Coordinates of C-alpha atoms in Angstrom, one line a residue:
M1 CA 208.9 201.9 253.2
S2 CA 211.6 199.6 251.7
V3 CA 211.3 195.7 250.9
S4 CA 214.3 193.3 251.0
K5 CA 215.2 191.0 248.0
N6 CA 214.2 187.8 249.9
E7 CA 210.9 189.3 250.9
S8 CA 210.2 190.2 247.3
L9 CA 210.9 186.6 246.1
D10 CA 208.6 185.2 248.8
L11 CA 205.8 187.5 247.7
N12 CA 206.2 186.6 244.0
G13 CA 206.0 182.9 244.9
F14 CA 202.8 183.5 246.9
I15 CA 201.2 185.3 244.0
D16 CA 202.1 182.5 241.5
N17 CA 200.6 179.9 243.8
L18 CA 197.5 182.0 244.2
R19 CA 197.1 182.3 240.4
S20 CA 197.6 178.6 240.0
T21 CA 194.9 177.8 242.6
L22 CA 192.4 180.2 241.0
S23 CA 193.0 178.6 237.6
R24 CA 192.3 175.1 239.0
I25 CA 189.1 176.4 240.7
E26 CA 187.9 177.9 237.4
Q27 CA 188.6 174.7 235.5
L28 CA 186.8 172.6 238.2
S29 CA 183.8 175.0 237.9
E30 CA 183.7 174.7 234.1
D31 CA 183.8 170.9 234.3
L32 CA 181.1 170.8 236.9
E33 CA 178.8 173.1 234.8
K34 CA 179.5 170.9 231.7
S35 CA 178.6 167.8 233.6
K36 CA 175.4 169.3 234.8
N37 CA 174.4 170.5 231.3
D38 CA 175.2 167.0 229.8
T39 CA 172.9 165.5 232.4
L40 CA 170.1 167.9 231.6
I41 CA 170.5 167.2 227.9
V42 CA 170.2 163.5 228.5
E43 CA 167.2 164.0 230.8
D44 CA 165.4 166.3 228.3
S45 CA 166.1 163.9 225.5
E46 CA 164.7 161.0 227.4
L47 CA 161.7 163.0 228.4
E48 CA 161.1 164.2 224.9
A49 CA 161.4 160.7 223.6
E50 CA 158.6 159.6 226.0
T51 CA 156.3 162.6 225.3
P52 CA 154.0 162.5 222.2
I53 CA 154.8 165.3 219.7
S54 CA 151.4 166.9 220.0
S55 CA 151.7 167.1 223.8
R56 CA 155.1 168.9 223.6
R57 CA 153.7 171.2 220.9
S58 CA 150.5 171.8 222.9
S59 CA 152.6 172.8 226.0
E60 CA 154.6 175.2 223.8
V61 CA 151.4 176.7 222.4
I62 CA 149.8 177.1 225.8
A63 CA 153.0 178.9 227.1
N64 CA 153.4 181.2 224.0
K65 CA 150.1 181.8 222.2
Y66 CA 147.3 182.3 224.7
T67 CA 147.9 185.9 225.7
N68 CA 145.6 188.9 225.9
S69 CA 146.3 189.7 222.2
F70 CA 145.0 186.2 221.2
Y71 CA 141.7 186.8 223.1
E72 CA 141.3 190.3 221.8
K73 CA 141.9 189.1 218.2
Y74 CA 139.2 186.5 218.3
A75 CA 136.7 188.8 220.1
D76 CA 137.1 191.3 217.3
E77 CA 136.9 188.5 214.7
Y78 CA 133.7 187.2 216.2
V79 CA 132.1 190.6 216.2
S80 CA 133.0 191.1 212.5
F81 CA 131.8 187.5 211.7
T82 CA 128.4 188.2 213.3
I83 CA 127.9 191.5 211.5
N84 CA 128.8 190.1 208.1
N85 CA 126.9 186.8 208.3
P86 CA 123.3 187.4 209.3
T87 CA 121.7 184.2 208.1
I88 CA 122.6 180.5 208.3
Y89 CA 123.4 180.4 204.6
H90 CA 125.9 183.3 205.0
V91 CA 127.5 181.5 207.9
V92 CA 128.1 178.2 206.0
N93 CA 129.5 180.2 203.0
Y94 CA 131.8 182.1 205.3
F95 CA 133.2 178.9 206.9
V96 CA 133.6 177.2 203.5
E97 CA 135.6 180.2 202.2
K98 CA 137.7 180.3 205.4
L99 CA 138.5 176.6 205.3
T100 CA 139.3 176.4 201.6
S101 CA 141.6 179.4 202.0
K102 CA 143.5 177.3 204.6
G103 CA 144.0 174.3 202.3
Y104 CA 140.8 172.4 203.0
K105 CA 139.5 170.7 199.9
F106 CA 135.8 171.0 199.1
I107 CA 134.2 167.7 198.4
N108 CA 130.6 167.4 197.2
E109 CA 128.4 165.0 199.1
K110 CA 126.8 164.0 195.7
D111 CA 130.2 162.8 194.3
S112 CA 131.9 159.5 195.0
W113 CA 134.4 159.6 197.9
E114 CA 136.0 156.3 196.9
G115 CA 139.3 157.9 196.1
L116 CA 139.5 160.0 199.2
T117 CA 143.0 160.0 200.9
A118 CA 144.6 161.5 203.9
G119 CA 144.0 165.3 204.0
K120 CA 141.8 168.2 205.0
Y121 CA 138.2 168.4 203.7
V122 CA 135.0 170.4 203.9
T123 CA 131.6 169.4 202.7
I124 CA 128.1 170.9 203.1
R125 CA 124.4 169.8 203.0
N126 CA 121.5 172.0 201.9
G127 CA 123.8 175.0 202.3
S128 CA 122.8 175.1 206.0
S129 CA 125.0 172.4 207.6
L130 CA 128.7 171.7 207.3
L131 CA 131.4 169.2 208.1
A132 CA 135.1 170.0 208.2
F133 CA 137.6 167.2 208.9
V134 CA 141.2 166.3 209.0
V135 CA 142.1 162.7 208.6
G136 CA 145.7 161.5 209.0
K137 CA 147.6 159.1 206.8
N138 CA 148.0 156.5 209.6
W139 CA 144.4 156.6 210.9
D140 CA 142.4 153.5 211.3
A141 CA 139.1 152.6 213.0
S142 CA 140.6 151.6 216.3
K143 CA 141.7 155.2 216.8
G144 CA 138.1 156.5 216.7
V145 CA 137.2 160.1 215.9
G146 CA 137.5 163.3 217.8
V147 CA 134.3 165.3 217.0
I148 CA 133.0 168.7 218.0
G149 CA 129.4 169.1 217.0
S150 CA 127.4 172.3 217.3
H151 CA 124.4 174.0 215.6
I152 CA 124.4 177.1 213.5
D153 CA 120.6 177.7 213.2
S154 CA 119.4 180.6 215.4
L155 CA 116.1 182.0 216.4
T156 CA 114.7 183.9 213.4
V157 CA 111.6 184.8 211.5
I158 CA 110.9 183.2 208.2
L159 CA 108.9 184.4 205.2
K160 CA 105.9 182.3 204.6
P161 CA 105.6 180.5 201.2
N162 CA 103.0 183.1 200.3
S163 CA 103.9 186.2 202.3
T164 CA 101.2 188.5 200.9
K165 CA 98.9 190.2 203.3
N166 CA 96.2 192.8 202.7
K167 CA 97.2 196.4 203.2
V168 CA 95.9 198.2 206.3
E169 CA 95.2 201.9 205.5
G170 CA 98.3 202.0 203.3
Y171 CA 100.6 200.0 205.6
E172 CA 102.2 197.1 203.7
L173 CA 102.6 194.0 205.9
L174 CA 104.6 190.8 205.6
G175 CA 103.4 187.3 206.2
V176 CA 106.0 185.5 208.4
A177 CA 106.3 182.4 210.6
P178 CA 108.2 182.2 213.9
Y179 CA 111.1 179.8 213.9
A180 CA 111.7 178.3 217.4
G181 CA 109.8 180.7 219.6
T182 CA 110.3 184.0 217.9
L183 CA 107.8 186.8 217.4
E184 CA 107.8 187.2 221.2
N185 CA 108.0 190.8 222.6
V186 CA 111.8 190.7 222.4
W187 CA 111.4 190.9 218.6
W188 CA 109.2 193.9 218.7
D189 CA 110.4 197.4 218.0
R190 CA 113.6 196.1 216.4
D191 CA 115.2 197.1 213.2
L192 CA 114.8 193.9 211.0
G193 CA 116.7 193.3 207.8
V194 CA 115.9 190.6 205.3
G195 CA 118.2 188.0 203.8
G196 CA 119.0 184.4 203.1
R197 CA 119.3 182.3 199.9
L198 CA 117.9 182.7 196.5
L199 CA 117.5 179.7 194.1
V200 CA 118.4 181.3 190.8
K201 CA 118.3 179.9 187.2
D202 CA 121.6 180.6 185.5
E203 CA 122.3 181.1 181.8
S204 CA 122.6 177.3 181.3
G205 CA 119.3 176.6 182.9
K206 CA 120.9 175.2 186.1
I207 CA 119.5 176.1 189.5
V208 CA 122.2 177.7 191.7
P209 CA 122.2 179.4 195.1
K210 CA 122.9 183.1 195.6
L211 CA 123.1 184.9 198.9
V212 CA 121.3 188.1 199.6
D213 CA 120.9 190.4 202.5
S214 CA 119.7 194.0 203.1
S215 CA 122.4 194.9 205.7
P216 CA 122.9 197.4 207.1
N217 CA 119.4 198.6 206.0
P218 CA 116.3 197.3 207.9
I219 CA 113.2 196.7 206.0
A220 CA 110.7 195.6 208.7
H221 CA 109.5 196.7 212.1
I222 CA 107.0 195.0 214.5
P223 CA 105.4 197.8 216.5
T224 CA 104.3 197.6 220.1
L225 CA 101.1 199.1 221.3
A226 CA 101.6 202.0 223.7
P227 CA 100.6 201.2 227.3
H228 CA 98.1 204.1 227.2
F229 CA 95.7 201.8 225.4
G230 CA 95.3 199.7 228.6
T231 CA 94.3 196.0 228.4
P232 CA 95.0 195.5 224.7
A233 CA 98.6 196.6 225.2
Q234 CA 99.2 194.0 228.0
G235 CA 98.9 190.8 226.1
P236 CA 99.0 187.9 225.5
F237 CA 99.4 188.7 221.9
N238 CA 98.3 186.7 218.8
K239 CA 101.4 185.9 216.7
E240 CA 99.4 185.6 213.5
T241 CA 97.5 188.9 213.8
Q242 CA 99.3 191.1 216.2
A243 CA 103.0 190.4 215.6
V244 CA 103.0 191.2 211.9
P245 CA 106.1 193.1 210.5
V246 CA 105.4 196.4 208.8
I247 CA 107.6 196.8 205.6
G248 CA 106.2 199.9 203.9
F249 CA 103.6 202.5 203.6
S250 CA 102.0 204.1 200.6
T251 CA 98.5 205.2 199.7
E252 CA 99.2 204.6 196.1
E253 CA 99.2 201.4 194.2
P254 CA 102.6 200.1 193.0
A255 CA 103.4 200.2 189.3
P256 CA 101.9 197.3 187.4
A257 CA 104.0 194.2 187.1
T258 CA 106.0 193.9 183.8
E259 CA 105.8 190.8 181.7
E260 CA 109.2 189.8 182.9
E261 CA 108.1 190.1 186.6
K262 CA 104.9 188.2 185.9
S263 CA 107.0 185.3 184.5
S264 CA 108.7 184.9 188.0
P265 CA 107.6 181.8 189.9
L266 CA 107.2 184.1 192.9
Y267 CA 104.8 186.5 191.3
G268 CA 101.5 186.5 193.1
K269 CA 103.0 184.8 196.1
H270 CA 104.8 187.8 197.5
S271 CA 104.4 191.5 197.3
I272 CA 105.6 192.9 194.0
N273 CA 107.4 195.6 195.9
L274 CA 109.3 192.9 197.9
I275 CA 110.1 191.0 194.7
R276 CA 111.5 194.2 193.2
Y277 CA 113.5 195.0 196.3
I278 CA 115.1 191.6 196.5
S279 CA 115.8 191.6 192.7
K280 CA 117.5 195.0 193.1
I281 CA 119.8 194.2 196.0
S282 CA 120.7 190.8 194.6
G283 CA 121.3 191.9 191.0
V284 CA 119.1 189.1 189.8
K285 CA 116.1 189.4 187.4
A286 CA 112.8 188.6 189.1
S287 CA 112.1 186.0 186.4
D288 CA 115.3 184.1 187.3
I289 CA 114.5 183.7 191.0
V290 CA 112.9 180.3 191.2
Q291 CA 112.4 180.2 194.9
W292 CA 113.9 181.7 198.1
D293 CA 114.7 181.0 201.7
L294 CA 114.4 184.5 203.3
Q295 CA 114.6 185.4 207.0
L296 CA 114.3 188.5 209.1
Y297 CA 117.1 189.4 211.4
D298 CA 118.3 192.1 213.8
V299 CA 120.6 194.5 211.8
H300 CA 121.9 196.2 214.9
P301 CA 125.6 195.2 214.8
A302 CA 127.5 193.2 217.4
T303 CA 129.8 195.2 219.5
K304 CA 132.2 194.9 222.5
G305 CA 131.0 196.7 225.6
G306 CA 131.2 197.0 229.4
L307 CA 133.4 199.4 231.3
N308 CA 136.5 197.4 230.2
N309 CA 135.1 195.8 227.0
E310 CA 134.6 192.6 229.0
F311 CA 131.4 191.7 227.1
I312 CA 130.2 191.2 223.6
F313 CA 126.7 192.2 222.9
A314 CA 125.4 190.5 219.8
P315 CA 122.5 188.9 217.9
R316 CA 122.4 185.2 216.9
V317 CA 124.8 184.1 219.6
D318 CA 123.0 180.7 220.1
D319 CA 124.8 178.9 218.6
R320 CA 127.0 180.7 216.2
V321 CA 129.5 181.3 219.1
C322 CA 130.4 177.6 219.8
S323 CA 130.4 176.9 216.0
F324 CA 132.9 179.8 215.5
A325 CA 135.1 178.6 218.3
A326 CA 135.1 175.0 217.0
I327 CA 136.0 175.8 213.4
Y328 CA 138.8 178.1 214.5
A329 CA 140.1 175.5 217.0
L330 CA 140.4 173.0 214.2
L331 CA 142.3 175.6 212.1
E332 CA 144.6 176.5 215.1
A333 CA 145.3 172.8 215.9
D334 CA 146.2 172.1 212.3
T335 CA 148.4 175.3 212.0
D336 CA 150.3 174.4 215.2
S337 CA 150.8 170.7 214.1
L338 CA 148.8 169.4 217.0
L339 CA 146.9 166.8 215.0
E340 CA 148.7 163.4 215.0
S341 CA 149.1 161.4 211.8
D342 CA 146.9 158.7 213.2
S343 CA 144.0 161.0 214.1
F344 CA 140.6 161.8 212.6
S345 CA 139.2 165.2 213.7
I346 CA 135.8 166.5 212.7
V347 CA 133.8 169.7 213.3
G348 CA 130.1 169.3 212.4
L349 CA 127.8 172.3 212.3
F350 CA 124.1 171.6 211.9
D351 CA 120.8 173.2 211.1
N352 CA 117.4 172.9 212.9
E353 CA 118.6 172.1 216.4
E354 CA 116.2 174.7 217.7
I355 CA 113.2 172.7 216.3
G356 CA 114.3 169.2 217.2
S357 CA 117.0 168.4 214.6
A358 CA 114.7 166.0 212.7
T359 CA 115.7 167.1 209.2
R360 CA 118.3 165.9 206.7
Q361 CA 120.5 168.9 207.5
G362 CA 119.9 168.4 211.3
I363 CA 121.9 166.1 213.5
K364 CA 119.3 163.4 213.0
G365 CA 120.0 163.4 209.3
G366 CA 123.1 161.3 209.7
F367 CA 125.6 163.7 208.2
I368 CA 128.4 162.8 210.5
E369 CA 127.7 159.1 210.2
S370 CA 127.6 159.3 206.4
A371 CA 131.0 161.0 206.2
V372 CA 132.7 158.6 208.7
S373 CA 131.4 155.6 206.9
R374 CA 132.5 156.9 203.5
V375 CA 136.0 157.6 204.7
L376 CA 136.1 154.0 206.1
A377 CA 134.9 152.6 202.8
S378 CA 137.5 154.5 200.7
K379 CA 140.2 152.5 199.0
Y380 CA 142.9 154.3 201.0
Y381 CA 141.5 153.5 204.4
N382 CA 140.0 150.1 203.5
P383 CA 142.5 148.5 201.0
K384 CA 141.6 145.0 202.1
S385 CA 137.9 145.5 201.7
L386 CA 137.1 144.8 205.3
D387 CA 133.5 144.7 206.5
V388 CA 132.7 148.4 206.7
Q389 CA 129.9 147.9 209.3
E390 CA 132.3 146.3 211.7
Q391 CA 134.8 149.1 211.1
I392 CA 132.0 151.7 211.8
R393 CA 131.2 150.0 215.1
L394 CA 134.8 149.9 216.0
T395 CA 135.2 153.5 215.2
Y396 CA 132.3 154.8 217.3
S397 CA 133.4 152.6 220.2
N398 CA 136.6 154.6 220.3
T399 CA 135.1 158.0 219.5
I400 CA 134.6 161.1 221.7
I401 CA 132.0 163.7 220.7
L402 CA 131.8 167.1 222.3
S403 CA 128.2 168.5 221.9
A404 CA 129.1 172.2 222.0
D405 CA 126.1 174.4 222.8
V406 CA 125.7 177.5 224.8
N407 CA 124.6 177.3 228.4
H408 CA 123.6 179.8 231.0
L409 CA 125.7 182.5 232.5
L410 CA 124.6 183.6 236.0
N411 CA 122.0 186.4 235.7
P412 CA 122.7 188.6 238.7
N413 CA 119.1 189.8 238.8
F414 CA 117.8 186.3 239.2
E415 CA 120.5 184.5 241.2
S416 CA 118.0 182.5 243.2
V417 CA 116.9 180.5 240.2
Y418 CA 120.3 179.0 239.7
L419 CA 121.5 175.8 241.5
E420 CA 124.2 176.4 244.1
H421 CA 127.8 175.6 242.8
H422 CA 126.5 175.7 239.2
K423 CA 126.6 179.4 238.3
P424 CA 128.9 180.0 235.3
L425 CA 130.6 183.5 235.1
P426 CA 131.9 185.4 232.1
N427 CA 135.5 185.2 230.9
K428 CA 136.3 182.0 232.8
G429 CA 135.9 179.5 230.0
V430 CA 133.5 176.7 228.9
A431 CA 130.9 175.2 231.2
I432 CA 130.0 171.5 231.3
A433 CA 126.2 170.8 230.9
L434 CA 124.8 168.2 233.3
D435 CA 121.4 166.6 233.6
P436 CA 120.5 163.3 235.2
N437 CA 117.3 163.0 233.1
G438 CA 118.9 162.6 229.7
H439 CA 118.5 166.1 228.4
M440 CA 122.3 166.3 228.3
A441 CA 124.6 163.4 227.3
T442 CA 127.4 163.9 229.8
D443 CA 128.2 160.9 232.0
S444 CA 130.7 160.4 234.8
T445 CA 133.4 159.1 232.5
G446 CA 133.0 161.9 230.1
L447 CA 133.1 164.4 233.0
A448 CA 136.3 162.9 234.3
L449 CA 137.9 163.0 230.8
V450 CA 137.0 166.6 230.2
E451 CA 138.4 167.6 233.6
E452 CA 141.6 165.8 232.7
L453 CA 141.8 167.5 229.3
A454 CA 141.2 170.9 231.0
K455 CA 144.0 170.3 233.4
I456 CA 146.5 169.3 230.7
N457 CA 145.5 172.4 228.7
K458 CA 145.5 174.7 231.7
D459 CA 141.8 175.6 231.3
E460 CA 139.3 176.5 234.0
L461 CA 136.0 174.5 233.8
Q462 CA 132.6 175.6 235.0
Y463 CA 129.5 173.5 235.6
F464 CA 125.8 174.0 234.9
Q465 CA 122.9 172.0 236.0
I466 CA 119.3 173.2 236.3
R467 CA 117.5 173.2 239.6
N468 CA 114.9 170.5 240.4
D469 CA 112.1 173.0 240.1
S470 CA 113.1 174.3 236.6
R471 CA 113.0 172.9 233.1
S472 CA 116.1 171.9 231.2
G473 CA 116.7 172.7 227.6
G474 CA 118.2 170.3 225.0
T475 CA 121.1 169.9 222.6
I476 CA 122.3 167.7 219.8
G477 CA 124.2 165.6 222.3
P478 CA 121.6 163.0 223.3
S479 CA 120.7 162.5 219.6
I480 CA 124.2 161.9 218.2
S481 CA 125.0 159.7 221.2
L482 CA 122.0 157.6 220.5
Q483 CA 122.7 157.4 216.8
T484 CA 126.3 156.4 217.0
G485 CA 126.8 154.9 220.4
A486 CA 129.8 157.2 220.9
R487 CA 130.5 158.8 224.3
T488 CA 129.2 162.3 224.1
I489 CA 129.9 165.2 226.4
D490 CA 127.7 168.4 226.5
L491 CA 129.5 171.7 227.2
G492 CA 129.7 175.1 225.7
I493 CA 130.4 178.8 226.1
P494 CA 127.9 180.4 228.6
Q495 CA 125.8 183.4 227.7
L496 CA 123.2 185.8 229.1
S497 CA 119.8 186.4 227.6
M498 CA 119.4 183.0 225.9
H499 CA 116.5 182.9 223.4
S500 CA 116.4 186.7 223.1
I501 CA 117.0 188.6 219.9
R502 CA 120.3 189.8 221.4
A503 CA 122.6 188.1 224.0
T504 CA 125.8 188.8 225.9
V505 CA 129.0 186.7 226.3
G506 CA 132.3 187.4 227.9
S507 CA 134.7 188.9 225.3
K508 CA 137.5 186.6 226.5
D509 CA 135.3 183.5 226.3
I510 CA 135.5 183.3 222.5
G511 CA 139.3 182.7 222.7
L512 CA 138.9 180.5 225.8
G513 CA 136.5 178.3 223.8
I514 CA 139.0 178.1 220.9
K515 CA 141.8 177.3 223.4
F516 CA 139.8 174.5 225.0
F517 CA 138.6 172.9 221.8
T518 CA 142.2 173.1 220.4
G519 CA 143.4 171.2 223.4
F520 CA 140.7 168.6 222.9
F521 CA 141.8 167.9 219.4
A522 CA 145.5 167.7 220.5
N523 CA 145.0 165.5 223.6
W524 CA 141.7 163.6 223.7
R525 CA 143.0 160.3 222.2
K526 CA 146.0 159.7 224.5
S527 CA 143.9 160.7 227.5
Y528 CA 141.0 158.4 226.6
D529 CA 143.3 155.5 226.1
N530 CA 143.7 155.4 229.9
Y531 CA 140.0 154.6 230.3
K532 CA 139.4 150.8 230.1
D533 CA 136.1 149.1 229.3
L534 CA 134.0 152.1 230.1

């Protein structure tokens, strides 16, 4: 087929016009896209200017950090922590070492804090309670304090000051006292190790602490009586005479004590075999052990379990689990720059909650109040020498305290004893503890605040309140609320088998607790600023 010259010219012109039109369309498309991007940049910039730094970072953390690997990591870390820290003294030492390795400065309560400045600190009392805190350079009393308080004592069995008991047909027995309801049948037929703190005289004559434990070796066993014996095997049992740990057997007398062993302040108060055992595993001469705080504990290790490893089975959960989550939340918040320069964040871990907290190392000993007042009195935070008492009152009026203590997972074998709509489940997150009779400190304002914080942090909250026909437990919440006047909210990680020698928690709940507590440190202040005169 042939084409004429004129037809060819007309076709070329058409193609040129088409190319020109396409070029204009591409240019218009580029201009439109640029205009849209410029608008987005302006809007993002305006939004960023209006959003606090910690909120933007918190959102980024939520989107990027909290994955399955995060929850698995902390489940494994908690299992390891529980295995390696069998007594309260080991737990405090572990946290001090962890915090100082992350840049927290250890400050002794016995030293002056007058020169304290902005920074990260950790201090202890009695080796069995601990405060970790981060105070910003622009903090003042009107900003209050964000506090998470928990307890690190757990149900245990403690050696009596004189633990000697007469042998029974060669069985060597150990005199112990129950701490907070132990020596019940859940403690019988268990492999029990011994450990705690020695008070040791060093070469200079100073008295220093030294940790000791027999793990993984048990040294004691409380035997049950076989049911074949009838009524005597049914109980109730006398804790003084029928719940006595067996720690050895020999029909021969031990080797006579040496002069060095006789010079020990413990000689005559404890079995010479026990003194020798503790001396051996601690590497300390018997004569240098001035005193000890020794406990029995379950040596069977914590472990993940369930068909899909959805549980952690462990001893000493109440309340090492919330303490662990709180400390690691403070570390995570600091690492991710979620703590504002005008904030003051505290984690307080306390002894003796299980027996009422009325000791110097318990919540009623005023450890938190002492630390806050000393920060307020320091030259850096009080350069004008203002009335410290007025500053303290101002601080607590603007403070929020989370009383973090375990509460109850739904036990599927006893569902009827739980209040409807108040049945916490594993691997869903923390549960708020409620009680209209003052056993818990949570009020309606605190409840609304926590619900708001959970929404910001994309957390799921659960709720627990006891039925009217059951008895509620207690926490440090009402005590610290009464002592400071600060709004206090009771909540915590739920568990099965509370007050048993072993318990169960959801394996994801460790990380979920850390996530929630991290969000609290990042967001509580700006959220609470919206609550007026409450």
